[in-house]
PDB file of C-alpha atoms in Angstrom:
ATOM      1  CA  ASP A   1       7.661 -19.256  76.219  1.00 90.00           C
ATOM      2  CA  ILE A   2      10.053 -17.232  74.086  1.00 96.00           C
ATOM      3  CA  LEU A   3       8.383 -14.539  71.935  1.00 97.00           C
ATOM      4  CA  PHE A   4      11.541 -13.334  70.236  1.00 98.00           C
ATOM      5  CA  VAL A   5      15.274 -12.948  70.732  1.00 98.00           C
ATOM      6  CA  GLU A   6      16.952  -9.625  70.038  1.00 98.00           C
ATOM      7  CA  SER A   7      20.622  -8.802  69.586  1.00 97.00           C
ATOM      8  CA  ALA A   8      21.982  -6.072  71.874  1.00 92.00           C
ATOM      9  CA  ASN A   9      25.665  -5.697  70.951  1.00 85.00           C
ATOM     10  CA  GLU A  10      27.535  -8.548  72.696  1.00 88.00           C
ATOM     11  CA  TYR A  11      24.389  -9.597  74.536  1.00 95.00           C
ATOM     12  CA  ILE A  12      21.069 -11.025  73.532  1.00 98.00           C
ATOM     13  CA  LYS A  13      17.697 -10.241  75.068  1.00 98.00           C
ATOM     14  CA  ILE A  14      15.375 -13.204  75.274  1.00 98.00           C
ATOM     15  CA  ASN A  15      11.874 -11.729  75.411  1.00 97.00           C
ATOM     16  CA  MET A  16       9.394 -14.042  77.065  1.00 96.00           C
ATOM     17  CA  SER A  17       5.619 -14.086  77.396  1.00 91.00           C
ATOM     18  CA  GLY A  18       4.516 -11.908  80.294  1.00 88.00           C
ATOM     19  CA  ASN A  19       7.088  -9.185  79.500  1.00 89.00           C
ATOM     20  CA  GLU A  20       9.957 -11.080  81.164  1.00 95.00           C
ATOM     21  CA  VAL A  21      13.354 -10.372  79.581  1.00 96.00           C
ATOM     22  CA  ILE A  22      16.444 -12.508  80.101  1.00 97.00           C
ATOM     23  CA  GLN A  23      19.840 -11.135  79.083  1.00 97.00           C
ATOM     24  CA  SER A  24      22.720 -13.384  78.155  1.00 96.00           C
ATOM     25  CA  LEU A  25      26.295 -12.796  77.068  1.00 97.00           C
ATOM     26  CA  THR A  26      25.863 -14.801  73.881  1.00 94.00           C
ATOM     27  CA  ARG A  27      25.950 -13.948  70.213  1.00 94.00           C
ATOM     28  CA  LEU A  28      22.645 -14.167  68.371  1.00 96.00           C
ATOM     29  CA  LYS A  29      24.197 -16.470  65.793  1.00 95.00           C
ATOM     30  CA  ASP A  30      25.291 -18.936  68.494  1.00 95.00           C
ATOM     31  CA  PHE A  31      21.922 -18.853  70.272  1.00 96.00           C
ATOM     32  CA  GLU A  32      20.136 -19.420  66.970  1.00 96.00           C
ATOM     33  CA  LEU A  33      21.841 -22.813  66.695  1.00 96.00           C
ATOM     34  CA  LEU A  34      20.291 -23.887  70.016  1.00 96.00           C
ATOM     35  CA  LEU A  35      16.700 -23.194  68.954  1.00 97.00           C
ATOM     36  CA  PRO A  36      14.508 -25.736  67.138  1.00 96.00           C
ATOM     37  CA  VAL A  37      14.456 -24.797  63.446  1.00 93.00           C
ATOM     38  CA  ASN A  38      10.789 -25.712  63.013  1.00 93.00           C
ATOM     39  CA  SER A  39       9.728 -23.242  65.745  1.00 96.00           C
ATOM     40  CA  PHE A  40      12.072 -20.255  65.365  1.00 98.00           C
ATOM     41  CA  LEU A  41      13.258 -18.231  62.390  1.00 97.00           C
ATOM     42  CA  ARG A  42      15.744 -15.423  62.000  1.00 98.00           C
ATOM     43  CA  VAL A  43      13.943 -12.627  60.176  1.00 97.00           C
ATOM     44  CA  HIS A  44      16.406  -9.766  60.673  1.00 97.00           C
ATOM     45  CA  ARG A  45      20.046  -9.222  61.524  1.00 96.00           C
ATOM     46  CA  SER A  46      18.948  -8.509  65.095  1.00 97.00           C
ATOM     47  CA  PHE A  47      15.833 -10.685  65.558  1.00 98.00           C
ATOM     48  CA  ILE A  48      14.803 -14.322  65.828  1.00 98.00           C
ATOM     49  CA  ILE A  49      11.076 -14.896  66.279  1.00 98.00           C
ATOM     50  CA  ASN A  50       8.967 -17.709  67.631  1.00 98.00           C
ATOM     51  CA  LEU A  51       6.819 -18.688  64.643  1.00 97.00           C
ATOM     52  CA  SER A  52       3.897 -19.716  66.838  1.00 96.00           C
ATOM     53  CA  LYS A  53       3.681 -16.167  68.260  1.00 97.00           C
ATOM     54  CA  ILE A  54       2.975 -14.419  64.929  1.00 96.00           C
ATOM     55  CA  LYS A  55      -0.256 -12.419  65.059  1.00 96.00           C
ATOM     56  CA  ALA A  56      -0.117 -10.660  61.664  1.00 96.00           C
ATOM     57  CA  ILE A  57       2.184 -10.150  58.712  1.00 94.00           C
ATOM     58  CA  GLU A  58       2.601  -6.675  57.272  1.00 91.00           C
ATOM     59  CA  LYS A  59       4.529  -5.430  54.263  1.00 85.00           C
ATOM     60  CA  ASN A  60       7.879  -5.015  55.996  1.00 80.00           C
ATOM     61  CA  GLY A  61       7.264  -6.551  59.366  1.00 95.00           C
ATOM     62  CA  ILE A  62       5.798  -9.259  61.516  1.00 97.00           C
ATOM     63  CA  GLN A  63       3.481  -8.389  64.359  1.00 97.00           C
ATOM     64  CA  LEU A  64       3.846 -10.662  67.352  1.00 96.00           C
ATOM     65  CA  GLU A  65       1.100 -11.484  69.823  1.00 94.00           C
ATOM     66  CA  ASN A  66       2.444  -8.853  72.266  1.00 92.00           C
ATOM     67  CA  GLY A  67       1.914  -6.142  69.625  1.00 92.00           C
ATOM     68  CA  LEU A  68       5.585  -5.644  68.724  1.00 94.00           C
ATOM     69  CA  LEU A  69       6.321  -5.152  65.034  1.00 96.00           C
ATOM     70  CA  VAL A  70       9.556  -6.952  64.145  1.00 97.00           C
ATOM     71  CA  PRO A  71      11.161  -5.813  60.876  1.00 97.00           C
ATOM     72  CA  ILE A  72      11.953  -8.292  58.118  1.00 96.00           C
ATOM     73  CA  GLY A  73      15.503  -7.777  56.872  1.00 96.00           C
ATOM     74  CA  GLU A  74      16.280  -7.914  53.160  1.00 94.00           C
ATOM     75  CA  LEU A  75      18.648 -10.861  53.660  1.00 95.00           C
ATOM     76  CA  TYR A  76      15.940 -12.841  55.456  1.00 96.00           C
ATOM     77  CA  LYS A  77      12.883 -12.134  53.266  1.00 94.00           C
ATOM     78  CA  ALA A  78      13.398 -15.181  51.070  1.00 94.00           C
ATOM     79  CA  SER A  79      13.599 -17.611  53.981  1.00 94.00           C
ATOM     80  CA  PHE A  80      10.490 -16.073  55.570  1.00 94.00           C
ATOM     81  CA  GLN A  81       8.606 -16.365  52.274  1.00 92.00           C
ATOM     82  CA  GLU A  82       9.646 -20.026  52.058  1.00 93.00           C
ATOM     83  CA  TYR A  83       8.255 -20.567  55.552  1.00 93.00           C
ATOM     84  CA  LEU A  84       4.971 -18.931  54.515  1.00 91.00           C
ATOM     85  CA  LYS A  85       4.698 -21.305  51.542  1.00 90.00           C
ATOM     86  CA  THR A  86       4.817 -24.260  53.943  1.00 88.00           C
ATOM     87  CA  ILE A  87       1.883 -22.997  56.021  1.00 85.00           C
ATOM     88  CA  ILE A  88      -0.261 -21.365  53.320  1.00 79.00           C
ATOM     89  CA  LYS A  89      -1.316 -23.788  50.656  1.00 68.00           C
ATOM     90  CA  PRO A  90      -3.507 -22.684  47.731  1.00 65.00           C
TER      91      PRO A  90
END
C-alpha cells in the first residue's frame, strides 16, 4: 500500500504503509504515469499522494493517515479542488 511518493533529486522515495520506504532511480513524472489516475494525484512538485490515505485537508496541506502533512503546490491546487468536487457533493 503506497501512502505517497516523494521526489528526491534523481530518485523517488515510495513511502508505504508500515513506514517501509522503497527508493528507485526514476523521475517522479515517469512514475506518475504508472499509477492509476483514479487512486493517485500529484499535489506538489515533489509529491504524489494516494487519495484513499487522506485523513484531513488543511488550508495549505493534506494530512495523510500516517500523520504527515503534504503541501499543496500552487500549480496543483486546481486539480486537487477538482478532485474534491467529485467526492463532495452538495
